Coordinates of C-alpha atoms in Angstrom, one line a residue:
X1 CA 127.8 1.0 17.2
X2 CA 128.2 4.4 15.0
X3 CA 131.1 2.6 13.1
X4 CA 128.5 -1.0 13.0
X5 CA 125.6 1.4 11.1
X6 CA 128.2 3.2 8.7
X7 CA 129.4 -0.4 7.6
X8 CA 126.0 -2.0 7.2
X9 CA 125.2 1.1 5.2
X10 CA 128.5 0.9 3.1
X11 CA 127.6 -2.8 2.6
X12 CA 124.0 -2.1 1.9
X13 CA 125.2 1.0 -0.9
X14 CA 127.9 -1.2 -2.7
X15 CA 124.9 -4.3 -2.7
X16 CA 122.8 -1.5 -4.3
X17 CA 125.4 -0.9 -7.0
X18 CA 126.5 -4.0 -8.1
X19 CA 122.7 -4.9 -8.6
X20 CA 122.4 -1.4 -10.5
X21 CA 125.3 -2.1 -13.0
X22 CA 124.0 -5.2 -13.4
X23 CA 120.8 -3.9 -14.4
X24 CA 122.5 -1.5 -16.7
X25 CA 124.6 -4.1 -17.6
X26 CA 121.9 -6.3 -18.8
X27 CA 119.9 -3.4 -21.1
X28 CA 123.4 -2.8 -22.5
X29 CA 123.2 -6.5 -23.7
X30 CA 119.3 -6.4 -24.9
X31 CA 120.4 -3.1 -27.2
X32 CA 123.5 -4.8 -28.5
X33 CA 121.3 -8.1 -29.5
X34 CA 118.4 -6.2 -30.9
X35 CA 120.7 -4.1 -32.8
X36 CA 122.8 -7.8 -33.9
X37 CA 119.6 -9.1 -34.6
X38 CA 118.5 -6.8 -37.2
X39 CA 121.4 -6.5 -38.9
X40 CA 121.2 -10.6 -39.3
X41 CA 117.7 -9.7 -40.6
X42 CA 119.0 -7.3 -42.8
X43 CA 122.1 -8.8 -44.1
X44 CA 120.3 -12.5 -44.6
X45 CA 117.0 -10.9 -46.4
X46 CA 115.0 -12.7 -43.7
X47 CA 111.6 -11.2 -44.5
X48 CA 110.3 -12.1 -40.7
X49 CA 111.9 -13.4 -37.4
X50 CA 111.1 -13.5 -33.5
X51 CA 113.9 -13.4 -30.5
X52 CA 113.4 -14.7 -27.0
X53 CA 115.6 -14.5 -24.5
X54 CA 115.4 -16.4 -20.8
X55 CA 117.9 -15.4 -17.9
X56 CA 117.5 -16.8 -14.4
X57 CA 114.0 -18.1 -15.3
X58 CA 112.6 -14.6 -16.7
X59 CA 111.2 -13.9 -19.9
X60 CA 114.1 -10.5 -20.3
X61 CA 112.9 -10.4 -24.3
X62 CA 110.5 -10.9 -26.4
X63 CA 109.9 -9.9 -30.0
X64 CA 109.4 -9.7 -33.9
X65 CA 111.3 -8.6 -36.8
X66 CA 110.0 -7.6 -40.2
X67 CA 107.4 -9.3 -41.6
X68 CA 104.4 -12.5 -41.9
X69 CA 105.0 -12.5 -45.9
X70 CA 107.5 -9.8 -47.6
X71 CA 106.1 -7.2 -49.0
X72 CA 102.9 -7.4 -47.4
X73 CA 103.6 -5.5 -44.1
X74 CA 101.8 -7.8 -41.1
X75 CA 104.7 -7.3 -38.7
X76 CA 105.8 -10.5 -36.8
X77 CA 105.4 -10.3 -33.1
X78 CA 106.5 -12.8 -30.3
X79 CA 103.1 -14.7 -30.3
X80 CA 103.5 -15.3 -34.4
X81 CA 103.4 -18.8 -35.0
X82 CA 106.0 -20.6 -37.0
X83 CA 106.9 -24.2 -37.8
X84 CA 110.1 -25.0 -35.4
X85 CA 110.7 -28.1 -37.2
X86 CA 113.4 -30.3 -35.7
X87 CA 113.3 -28.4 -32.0
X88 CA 110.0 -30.6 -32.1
X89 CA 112.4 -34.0 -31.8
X90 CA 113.1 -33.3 -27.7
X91 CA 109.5 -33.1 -27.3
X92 CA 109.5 -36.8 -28.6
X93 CA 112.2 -37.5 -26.6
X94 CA 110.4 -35.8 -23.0
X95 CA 107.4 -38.1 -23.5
X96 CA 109.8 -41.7 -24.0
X97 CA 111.4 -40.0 -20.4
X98 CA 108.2 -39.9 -18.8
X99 CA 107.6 -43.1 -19.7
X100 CA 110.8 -44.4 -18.5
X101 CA 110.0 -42.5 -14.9
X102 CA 106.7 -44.1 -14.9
X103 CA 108.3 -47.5 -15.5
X104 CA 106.7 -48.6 -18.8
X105 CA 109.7 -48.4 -20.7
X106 CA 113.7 -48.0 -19.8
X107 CA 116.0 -47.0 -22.5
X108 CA 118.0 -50.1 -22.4
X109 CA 114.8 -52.3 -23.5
X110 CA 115.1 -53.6 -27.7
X111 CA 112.4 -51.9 -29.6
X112 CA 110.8 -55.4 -30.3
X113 CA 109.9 -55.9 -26.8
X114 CA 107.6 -52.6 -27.4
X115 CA 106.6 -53.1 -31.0
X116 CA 107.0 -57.2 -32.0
X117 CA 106.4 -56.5 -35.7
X118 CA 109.3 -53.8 -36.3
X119 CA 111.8 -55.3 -39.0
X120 CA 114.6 -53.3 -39.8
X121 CA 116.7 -54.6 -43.5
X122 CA 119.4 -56.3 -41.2
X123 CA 117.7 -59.4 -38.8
X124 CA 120.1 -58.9 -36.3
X125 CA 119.6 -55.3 -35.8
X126 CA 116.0 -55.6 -35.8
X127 CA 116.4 -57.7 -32.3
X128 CA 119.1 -55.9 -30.8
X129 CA 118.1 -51.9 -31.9
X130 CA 117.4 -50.2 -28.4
X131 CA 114.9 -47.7 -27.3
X132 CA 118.4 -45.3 -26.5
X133 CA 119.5 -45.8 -30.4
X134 CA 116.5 -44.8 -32.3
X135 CA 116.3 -40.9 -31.3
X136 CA 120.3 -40.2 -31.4
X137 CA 120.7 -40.7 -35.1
X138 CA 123.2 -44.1 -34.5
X139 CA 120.8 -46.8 -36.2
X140 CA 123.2 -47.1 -39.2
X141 CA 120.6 -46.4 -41.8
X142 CA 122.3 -43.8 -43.6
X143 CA 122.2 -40.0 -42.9
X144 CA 118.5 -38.1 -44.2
X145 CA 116.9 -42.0 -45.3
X146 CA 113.0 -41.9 -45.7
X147 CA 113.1 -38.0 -45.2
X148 CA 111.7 -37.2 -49.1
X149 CA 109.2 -40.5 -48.9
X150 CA 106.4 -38.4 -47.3
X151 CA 106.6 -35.8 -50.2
X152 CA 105.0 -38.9 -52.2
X153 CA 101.7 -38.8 -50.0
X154 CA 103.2 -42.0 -48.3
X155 CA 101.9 -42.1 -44.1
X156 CA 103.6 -43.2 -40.9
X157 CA 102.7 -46.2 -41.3
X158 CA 103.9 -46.7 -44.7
X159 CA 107.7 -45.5 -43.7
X160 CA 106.7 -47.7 -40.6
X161 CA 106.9 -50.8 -42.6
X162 CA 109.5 -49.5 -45.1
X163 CA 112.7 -49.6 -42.5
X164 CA 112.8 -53.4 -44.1
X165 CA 113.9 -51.9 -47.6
X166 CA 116.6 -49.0 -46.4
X167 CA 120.0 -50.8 -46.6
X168 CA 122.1 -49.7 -43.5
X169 CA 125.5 -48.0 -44.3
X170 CA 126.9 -48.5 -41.5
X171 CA 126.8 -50.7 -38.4
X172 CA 124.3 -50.3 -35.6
X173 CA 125.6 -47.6 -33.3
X174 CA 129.2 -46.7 -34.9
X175 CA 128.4 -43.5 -36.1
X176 CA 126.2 -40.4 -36.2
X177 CA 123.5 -40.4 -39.4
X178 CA 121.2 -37.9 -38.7
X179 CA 117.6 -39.0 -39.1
X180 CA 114.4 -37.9 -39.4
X181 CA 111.5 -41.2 -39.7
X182 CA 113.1 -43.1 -36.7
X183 CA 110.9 -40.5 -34.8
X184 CA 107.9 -43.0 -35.9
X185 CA 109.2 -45.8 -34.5
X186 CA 109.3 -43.9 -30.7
X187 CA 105.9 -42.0 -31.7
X188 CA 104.4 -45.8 -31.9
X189 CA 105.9 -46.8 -28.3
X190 CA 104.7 -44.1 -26.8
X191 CA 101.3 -44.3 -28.4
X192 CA 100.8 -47.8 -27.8
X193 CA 101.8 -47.1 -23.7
X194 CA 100.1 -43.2 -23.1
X195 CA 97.0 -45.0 -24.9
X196 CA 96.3 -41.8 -27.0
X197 CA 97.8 -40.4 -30.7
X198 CA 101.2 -38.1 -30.3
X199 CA 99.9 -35.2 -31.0
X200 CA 97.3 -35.5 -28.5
X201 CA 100.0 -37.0 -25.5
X202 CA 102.1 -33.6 -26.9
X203 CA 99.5 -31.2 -25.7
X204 CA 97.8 -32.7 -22.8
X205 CA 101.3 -34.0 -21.4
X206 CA 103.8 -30.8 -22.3
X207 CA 101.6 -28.0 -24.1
X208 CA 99.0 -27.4 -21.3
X209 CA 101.5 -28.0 -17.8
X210 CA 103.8 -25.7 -19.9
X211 CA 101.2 -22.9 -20.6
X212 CA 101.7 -23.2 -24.5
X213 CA 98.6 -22.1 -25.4
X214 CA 99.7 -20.9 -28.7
X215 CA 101.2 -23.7 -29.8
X216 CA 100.0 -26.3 -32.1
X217 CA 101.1 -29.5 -34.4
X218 CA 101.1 -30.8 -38.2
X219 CA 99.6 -29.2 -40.8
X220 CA 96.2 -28.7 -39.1
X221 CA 97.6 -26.8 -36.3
X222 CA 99.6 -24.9 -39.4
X223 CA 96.8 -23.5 -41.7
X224 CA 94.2 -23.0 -38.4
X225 CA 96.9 -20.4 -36.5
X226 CA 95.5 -17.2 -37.2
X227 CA 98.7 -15.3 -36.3
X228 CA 101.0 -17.1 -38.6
X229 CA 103.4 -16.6 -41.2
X230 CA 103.9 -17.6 -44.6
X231 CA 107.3 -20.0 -45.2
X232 CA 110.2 -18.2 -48.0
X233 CA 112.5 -20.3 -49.7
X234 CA 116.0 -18.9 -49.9
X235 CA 119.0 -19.2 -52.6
X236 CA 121.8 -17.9 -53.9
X237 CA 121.3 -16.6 -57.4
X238 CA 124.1 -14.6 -59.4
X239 CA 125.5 -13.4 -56.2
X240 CA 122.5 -11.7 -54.0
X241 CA 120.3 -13.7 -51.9
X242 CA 117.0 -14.5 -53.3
X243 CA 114.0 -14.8 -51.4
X244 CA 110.5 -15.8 -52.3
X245 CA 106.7 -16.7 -50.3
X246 CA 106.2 -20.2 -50.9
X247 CA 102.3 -20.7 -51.1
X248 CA 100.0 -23.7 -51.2
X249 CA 100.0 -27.4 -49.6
X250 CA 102.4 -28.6 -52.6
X251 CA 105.5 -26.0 -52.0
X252 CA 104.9 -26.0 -48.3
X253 CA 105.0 -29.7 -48.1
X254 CA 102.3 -29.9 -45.7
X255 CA 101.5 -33.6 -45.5
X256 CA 105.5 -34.0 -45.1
X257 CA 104.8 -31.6 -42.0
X258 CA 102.3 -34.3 -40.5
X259 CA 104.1 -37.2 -41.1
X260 CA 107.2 -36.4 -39.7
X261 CA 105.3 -34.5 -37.3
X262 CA 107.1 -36.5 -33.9
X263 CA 110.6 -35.5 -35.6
X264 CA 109.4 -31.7 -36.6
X265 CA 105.9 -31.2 -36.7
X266 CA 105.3 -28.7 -33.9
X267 CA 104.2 -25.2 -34.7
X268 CA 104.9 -22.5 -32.1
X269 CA 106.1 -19.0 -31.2
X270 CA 109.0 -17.8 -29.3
X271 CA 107.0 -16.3 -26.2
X272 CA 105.3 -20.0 -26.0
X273 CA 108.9 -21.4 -26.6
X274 CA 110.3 -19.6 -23.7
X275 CA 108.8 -22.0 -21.0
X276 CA 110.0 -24.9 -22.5
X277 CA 113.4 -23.8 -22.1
X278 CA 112.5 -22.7 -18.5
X279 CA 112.2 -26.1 -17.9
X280 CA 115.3 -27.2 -19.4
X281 CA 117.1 -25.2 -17.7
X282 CA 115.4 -26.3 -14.1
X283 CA 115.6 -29.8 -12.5
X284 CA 112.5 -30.8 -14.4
X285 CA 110.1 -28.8 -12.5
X286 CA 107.9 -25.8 -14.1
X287 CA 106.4 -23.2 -11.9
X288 CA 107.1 -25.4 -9.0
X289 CA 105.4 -28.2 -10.5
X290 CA 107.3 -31.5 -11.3
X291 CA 107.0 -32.6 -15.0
X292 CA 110.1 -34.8 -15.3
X293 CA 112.3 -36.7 -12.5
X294 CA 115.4 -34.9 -12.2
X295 CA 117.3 -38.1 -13.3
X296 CA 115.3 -38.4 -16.3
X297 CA 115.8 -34.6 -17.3
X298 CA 119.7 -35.0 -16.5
X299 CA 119.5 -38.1 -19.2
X300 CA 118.1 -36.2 -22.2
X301 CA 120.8 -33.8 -22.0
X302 CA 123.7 -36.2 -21.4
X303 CA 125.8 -36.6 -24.7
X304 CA 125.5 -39.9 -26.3
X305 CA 127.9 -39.8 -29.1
X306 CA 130.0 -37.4 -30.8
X307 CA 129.2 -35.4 -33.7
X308 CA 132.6 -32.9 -34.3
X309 CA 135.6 -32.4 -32.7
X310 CA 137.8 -29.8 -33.2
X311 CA 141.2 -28.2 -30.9
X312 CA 138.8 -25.9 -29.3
X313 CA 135.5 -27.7 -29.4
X314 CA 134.0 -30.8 -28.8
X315 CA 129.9 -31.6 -29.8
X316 CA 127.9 -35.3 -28.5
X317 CA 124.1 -35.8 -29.1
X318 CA 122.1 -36.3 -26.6
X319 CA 118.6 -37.4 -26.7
X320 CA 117.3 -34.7 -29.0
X321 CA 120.0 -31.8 -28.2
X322 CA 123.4 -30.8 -29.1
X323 CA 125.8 -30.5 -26.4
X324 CA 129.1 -28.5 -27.4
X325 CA 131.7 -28.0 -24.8
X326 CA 134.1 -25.3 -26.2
X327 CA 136.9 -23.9 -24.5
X328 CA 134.9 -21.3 -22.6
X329 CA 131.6 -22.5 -22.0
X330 CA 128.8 -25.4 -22.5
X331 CA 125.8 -24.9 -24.4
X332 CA 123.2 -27.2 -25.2
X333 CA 120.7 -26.4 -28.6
X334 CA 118.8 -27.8 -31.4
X335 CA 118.3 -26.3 -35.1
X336 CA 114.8 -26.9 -37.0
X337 CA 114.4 -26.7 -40.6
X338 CA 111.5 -27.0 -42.7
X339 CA 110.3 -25.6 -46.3
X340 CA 110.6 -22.2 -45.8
X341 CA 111.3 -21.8 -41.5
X342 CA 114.5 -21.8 -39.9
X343 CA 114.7 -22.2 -35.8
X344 CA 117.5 -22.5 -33.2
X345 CA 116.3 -23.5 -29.0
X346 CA 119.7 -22.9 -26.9
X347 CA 120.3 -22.8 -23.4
X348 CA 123.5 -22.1 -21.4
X349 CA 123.0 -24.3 -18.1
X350 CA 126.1 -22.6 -16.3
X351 CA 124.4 -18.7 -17.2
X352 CA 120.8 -20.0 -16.8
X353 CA 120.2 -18.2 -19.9
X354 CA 118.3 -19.3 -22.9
X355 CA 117.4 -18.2 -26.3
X356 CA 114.8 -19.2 -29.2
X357 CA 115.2 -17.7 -32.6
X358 CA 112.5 -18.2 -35.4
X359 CA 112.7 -17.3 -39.5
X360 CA 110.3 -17.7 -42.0
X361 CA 112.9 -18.2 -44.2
X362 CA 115.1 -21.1 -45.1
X363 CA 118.4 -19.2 -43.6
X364 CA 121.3 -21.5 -42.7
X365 CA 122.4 -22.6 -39.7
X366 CA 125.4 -20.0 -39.4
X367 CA 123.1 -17.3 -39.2
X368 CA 121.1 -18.6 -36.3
X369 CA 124.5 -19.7 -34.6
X370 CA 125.8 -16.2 -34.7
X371 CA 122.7 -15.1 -32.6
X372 CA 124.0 -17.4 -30.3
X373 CA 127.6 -16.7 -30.2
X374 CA 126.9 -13.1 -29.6
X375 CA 124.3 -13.4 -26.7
X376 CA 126.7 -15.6 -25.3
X377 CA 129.3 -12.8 -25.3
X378 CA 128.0 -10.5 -24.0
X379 CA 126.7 -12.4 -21.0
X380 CA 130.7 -13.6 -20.8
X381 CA 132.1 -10.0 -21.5
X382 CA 134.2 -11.1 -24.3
X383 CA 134.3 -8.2 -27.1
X384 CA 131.7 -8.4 -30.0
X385 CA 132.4 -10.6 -32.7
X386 CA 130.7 -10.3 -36.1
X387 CA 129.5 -14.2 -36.3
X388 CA 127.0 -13.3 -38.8
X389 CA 129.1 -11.3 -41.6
X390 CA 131.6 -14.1 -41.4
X391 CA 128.9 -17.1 -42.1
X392 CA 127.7 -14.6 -44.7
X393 CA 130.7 -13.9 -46.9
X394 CA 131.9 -18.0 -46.9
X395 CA 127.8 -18.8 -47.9
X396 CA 127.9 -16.2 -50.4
X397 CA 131.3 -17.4 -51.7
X398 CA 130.2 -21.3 -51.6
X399 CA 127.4 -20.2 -53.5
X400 CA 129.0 -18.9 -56.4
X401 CA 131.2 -21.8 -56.6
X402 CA 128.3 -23.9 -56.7
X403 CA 126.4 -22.1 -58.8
X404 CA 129.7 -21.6 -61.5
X405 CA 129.9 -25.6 -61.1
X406 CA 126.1 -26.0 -62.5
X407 CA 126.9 -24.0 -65.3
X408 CA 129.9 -25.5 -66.1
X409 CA 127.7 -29.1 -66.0
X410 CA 125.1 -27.6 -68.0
X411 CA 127.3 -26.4 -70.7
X412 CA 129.0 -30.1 -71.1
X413 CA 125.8 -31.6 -71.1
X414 CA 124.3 -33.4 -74.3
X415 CA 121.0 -34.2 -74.4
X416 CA 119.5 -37.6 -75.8
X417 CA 116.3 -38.2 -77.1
X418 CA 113.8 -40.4 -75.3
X419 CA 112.0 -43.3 -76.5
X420 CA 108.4 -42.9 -77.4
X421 CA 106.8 -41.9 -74.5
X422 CA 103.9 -44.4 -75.2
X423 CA 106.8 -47.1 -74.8
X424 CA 106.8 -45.9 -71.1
X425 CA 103.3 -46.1 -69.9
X426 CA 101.8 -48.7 -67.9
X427 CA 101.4 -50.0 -64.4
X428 CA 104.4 -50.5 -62.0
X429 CA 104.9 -52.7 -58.7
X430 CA 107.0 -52.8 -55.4
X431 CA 106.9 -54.5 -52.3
X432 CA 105.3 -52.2 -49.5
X433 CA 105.3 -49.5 -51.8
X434 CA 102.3 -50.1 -54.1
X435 CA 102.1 -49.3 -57.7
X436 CA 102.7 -46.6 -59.8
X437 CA 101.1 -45.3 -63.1
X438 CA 102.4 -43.9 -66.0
X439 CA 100.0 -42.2 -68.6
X440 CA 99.8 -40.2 -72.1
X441 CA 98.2 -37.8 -72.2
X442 CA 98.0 -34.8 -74.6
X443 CA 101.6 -35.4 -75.6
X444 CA 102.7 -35.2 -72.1
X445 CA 103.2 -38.3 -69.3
X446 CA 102.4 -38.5 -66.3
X447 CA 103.5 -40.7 -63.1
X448 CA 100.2 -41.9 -60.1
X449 CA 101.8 -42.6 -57.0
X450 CA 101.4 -43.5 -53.3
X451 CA 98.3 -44.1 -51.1
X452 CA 96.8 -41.0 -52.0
X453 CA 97.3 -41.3 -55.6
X454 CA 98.9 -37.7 -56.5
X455 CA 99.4 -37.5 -60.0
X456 CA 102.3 -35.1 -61.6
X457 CA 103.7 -34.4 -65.0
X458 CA 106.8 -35.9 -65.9
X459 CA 109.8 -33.5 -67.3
X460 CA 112.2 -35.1 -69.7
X461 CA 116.1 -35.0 -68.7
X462 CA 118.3 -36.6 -70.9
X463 CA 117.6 -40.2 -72.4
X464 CA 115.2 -42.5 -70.2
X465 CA 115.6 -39.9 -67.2
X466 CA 113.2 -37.7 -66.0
X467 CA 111.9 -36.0 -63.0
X468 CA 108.5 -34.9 -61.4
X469 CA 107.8 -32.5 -58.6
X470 CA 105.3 -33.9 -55.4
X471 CA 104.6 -32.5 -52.2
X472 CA 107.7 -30.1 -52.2
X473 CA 110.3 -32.0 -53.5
X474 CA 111.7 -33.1 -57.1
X475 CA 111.9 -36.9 -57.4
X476 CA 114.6 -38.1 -60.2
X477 CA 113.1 -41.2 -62.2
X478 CA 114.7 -43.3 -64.5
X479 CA 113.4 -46.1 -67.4
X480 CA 115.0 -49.5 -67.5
X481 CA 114.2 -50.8 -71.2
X482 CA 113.1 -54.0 -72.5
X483 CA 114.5 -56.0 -75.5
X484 CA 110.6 -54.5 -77.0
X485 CA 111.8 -51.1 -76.7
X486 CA 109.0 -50.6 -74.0
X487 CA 110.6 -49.8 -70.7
X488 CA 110.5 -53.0 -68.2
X489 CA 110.6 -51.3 -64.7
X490 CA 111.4 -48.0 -63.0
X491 CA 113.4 -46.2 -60.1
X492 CA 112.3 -43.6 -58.3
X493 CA 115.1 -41.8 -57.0
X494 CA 113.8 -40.2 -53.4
X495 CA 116.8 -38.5 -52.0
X496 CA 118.7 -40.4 -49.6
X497 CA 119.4 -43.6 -50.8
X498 CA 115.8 -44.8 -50.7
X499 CA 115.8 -45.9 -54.3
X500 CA 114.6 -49.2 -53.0
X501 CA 115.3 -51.2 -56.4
X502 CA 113.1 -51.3 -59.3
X503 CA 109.4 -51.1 -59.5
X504 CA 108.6 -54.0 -62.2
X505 CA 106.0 -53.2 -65.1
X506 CA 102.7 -55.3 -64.7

């Protein structure tokens, strides 16, 4: 009996230790992030940032780095709000799956059986598109269409009826084009089923059964946070980062926030962001409550198509997530991007472990991903690894290629007179996308455009070309003459291919 009670105790003091050293173990990893962390802050010039970490469905970590604008010395904490921009796109994505579990909709079903007026540029494709296609970037539109068309004060509704004008570049479900406006298309289906708008089927379905109480949507939910920061836009300028507030509606692209709100609109901190990854990382329950069928969870973070494949790697898309399998573990994430905020939402199924990193500033991807790798590390026991310094050097290095590139363009570049700008004024029409105006005034033109009439100066490039800035974004347009010397149409260049022909003079 002696020799029972002396092995129960022995088992009982080695149970003790191993849960000690994994204690230990796991405040040894905390310090080692923290102390990774702010050296990313440091290195990258991010003026403010917020960590959380989720193991085994605890909030372990929680906090903020530097500060709400730079130089102004509000420190960020783990309830600041920030824009978390394309992490928003599985939050479309869980509302289509709980429509699927409550039988409305299946993912095999064409998107005209859902929404009878939808007309993509290609007849055929407009009939067979699916419900599965339009959230895994494999439409065949080409890679970043319609994303700039907001910045022109155009709505959902608008890009809704422009999908007719994009020209696909490839075909329907051959490759990977990552998208931003299909999101409209599954914001409309799941509107026209949940009976109520997205923003409002966002909260009441996911926000409040998740306990997000700090979180919020579009540009509303943007400017009314009271502890919020203020975006940064980032470059590379004669080899040293440079790092600036970005201020105002215009520079922050705000409407663009709004209308692509179902593909990045949401507006959240990393302690609210924690329980969304709780319950990715469960079987679709949240505190014991069910949200989403087990099946239906299981689907959205099943890979669809590849993205990248290398000897030691291999990335698919799911609905709304990457999925990398690498030669030591799986992890599933999403990046977000906006003007001026940078986010990364990971979780490690196989380590129940879970991460959300948020920047207000536009840092790359690299940086984000080396927060990643390291967490992942340490959790593995592989030796540190400096992710970070390594994305550094090759962005600093592609920068001053770039930027030696420009000035060898500039330096080549004549410059032609244009005609007299009164030979450019005048009235302008498209199909679906209205009319513009073009007007003297005080020596200087100007361009009118979109539903909400915004009205910028025009700066002169070379010739017939110019360019105007709207709603965060620089728009090349360009002067088709006449035989009269007036010019007979224009093209508004909007970024991704969504020229859309020319806009005829009245």
């Amino acid at each position: 009996m002696k020799n029972i009670r002396i092995f129960i105790f022995s088992l009982f003091t080695i149970f003790s230790l191993s849960l000690a050293a994994q204690t230990v173990n796991q405040d040894e990893i905390l310090k080692n992030i923290e102390a990774y962390t702010q050296q990313v802050v440091r290195e990258w010039q991010i003026p403010g940032m917020a960590l959380s970490i989720v193991k085994d469905d605890q909030i372990i970590y929680a906090k903020g780095f530097g500060e709400k604008e730079l130089g102004k010395g509000q420190p960020v904490d783990e309830h600041t709000a920030f824009q978390i921009g394309s992490v928003s796109k599985s939050f479309t994505a869980m509302l289509m799956a709980m429509l699927v579990d409550e039988e409305k909709v299946d993912w095999d079903d064409p998107v005209k059986k859902h929404l009878p007026d939808f007309e993509m540029h290609d007849p055929w494709v407009s009939d067979n598109l699916l419900v599965k296609d339009i959230m895994i970037h494999r439409t065949g539109i080409p890679g970043q269409s319609g994303t700039y068309i907001p910045c022109l004060g155009y709505d959902q509704d608008d890009i809704y009826n422009m999908f007719k004008l994009i020209k696909p570049s490839t075909s329907l479900r051959t490759s990977y084009d990552y998208n931003n406006i299909t999101f409209i298309i599954a914001s409309k289906i799941i509107e026209k089923y949940m009976g109520k708008s997205w923003e409002e089927c966002v909260k009441e379905r996911i926000f409040i059964p998740l306990g997000m109480t700090k979180s919020s949507l579009n540009e509303q939910g943007f400017t009314s946070s009271a502890n919020v920061t203020v975006p940064h836009d980032l470059s590379y300028k004669e080899g040293a980062i440079v790092c600036a507030p970005l201020h105002g509606a215009e520079d922050q692209a705000l409407h663009w926030l709004t209308v692509i709100g179902p593909a990045g609109g949401i507006v959240s901190s990393v302690a609210d962001m924690t329980a969304w990854i709780r319950f990715h990382l469960s079987d679709g329950t949240f505190n014991g409550n069910r949200i989403l069928s087990e099946r239906s969870l299981r689907f959205l973070h099943r890979g669809q198509l590849i993205t990248s494949q290398f000897d030691n790697r291999i990335t698919t898309y799911s609905h709304c997530w990457f999925v990398e399998q690498n030669n030591r573990y799986k992890v599933i994430f999403h990046t977000g991007t906006t003007w001026g905020y940078a986010a990364l939402c990971v979780f490690v199924p196989e380590l129940n472990l879970g991460m959300m990193f948020l920047a207000n500033s536009g840092v790359p991807a690299s940086s984000r991903y080396a927060i990643m790798r390291r967490l992942i590390d340490l959790y593995l026991g592989a030796p540190d690894k400096d992710y970070s310094g390594e994305a550094l050097a090759e962005w600093m290095a592609n920068g001053q290629v770039s930027e030696e590139r420009a000035k060898a363009r500039e330096a080549e570049f004549v410059k032609t007179n244009p005609a007299p700008y009164a030979a450019y004024t005048g009235r302008y029409q498209k199909e679906v996308l209205g009319q513009a105006e073009i007007s003297l005034e005080q020596n200087e033109l100007y361009i009118t455009v979109g539903p909400k009439k915004w009205k910028a100066p025009l700066t002169h490039v070379n010739g017939n070309n110019f360019s105007f800035y709207m709603g965060g974004r620089r728009f090349p347009i360009h002067f088709e003459m006449g035989e009269n010397g007036s010019a007979a149409s224009l093209d508004i260049n909007m970024g991704q291919n969504e020229n859309f022909g020319a806009w005829k003079k009245l």
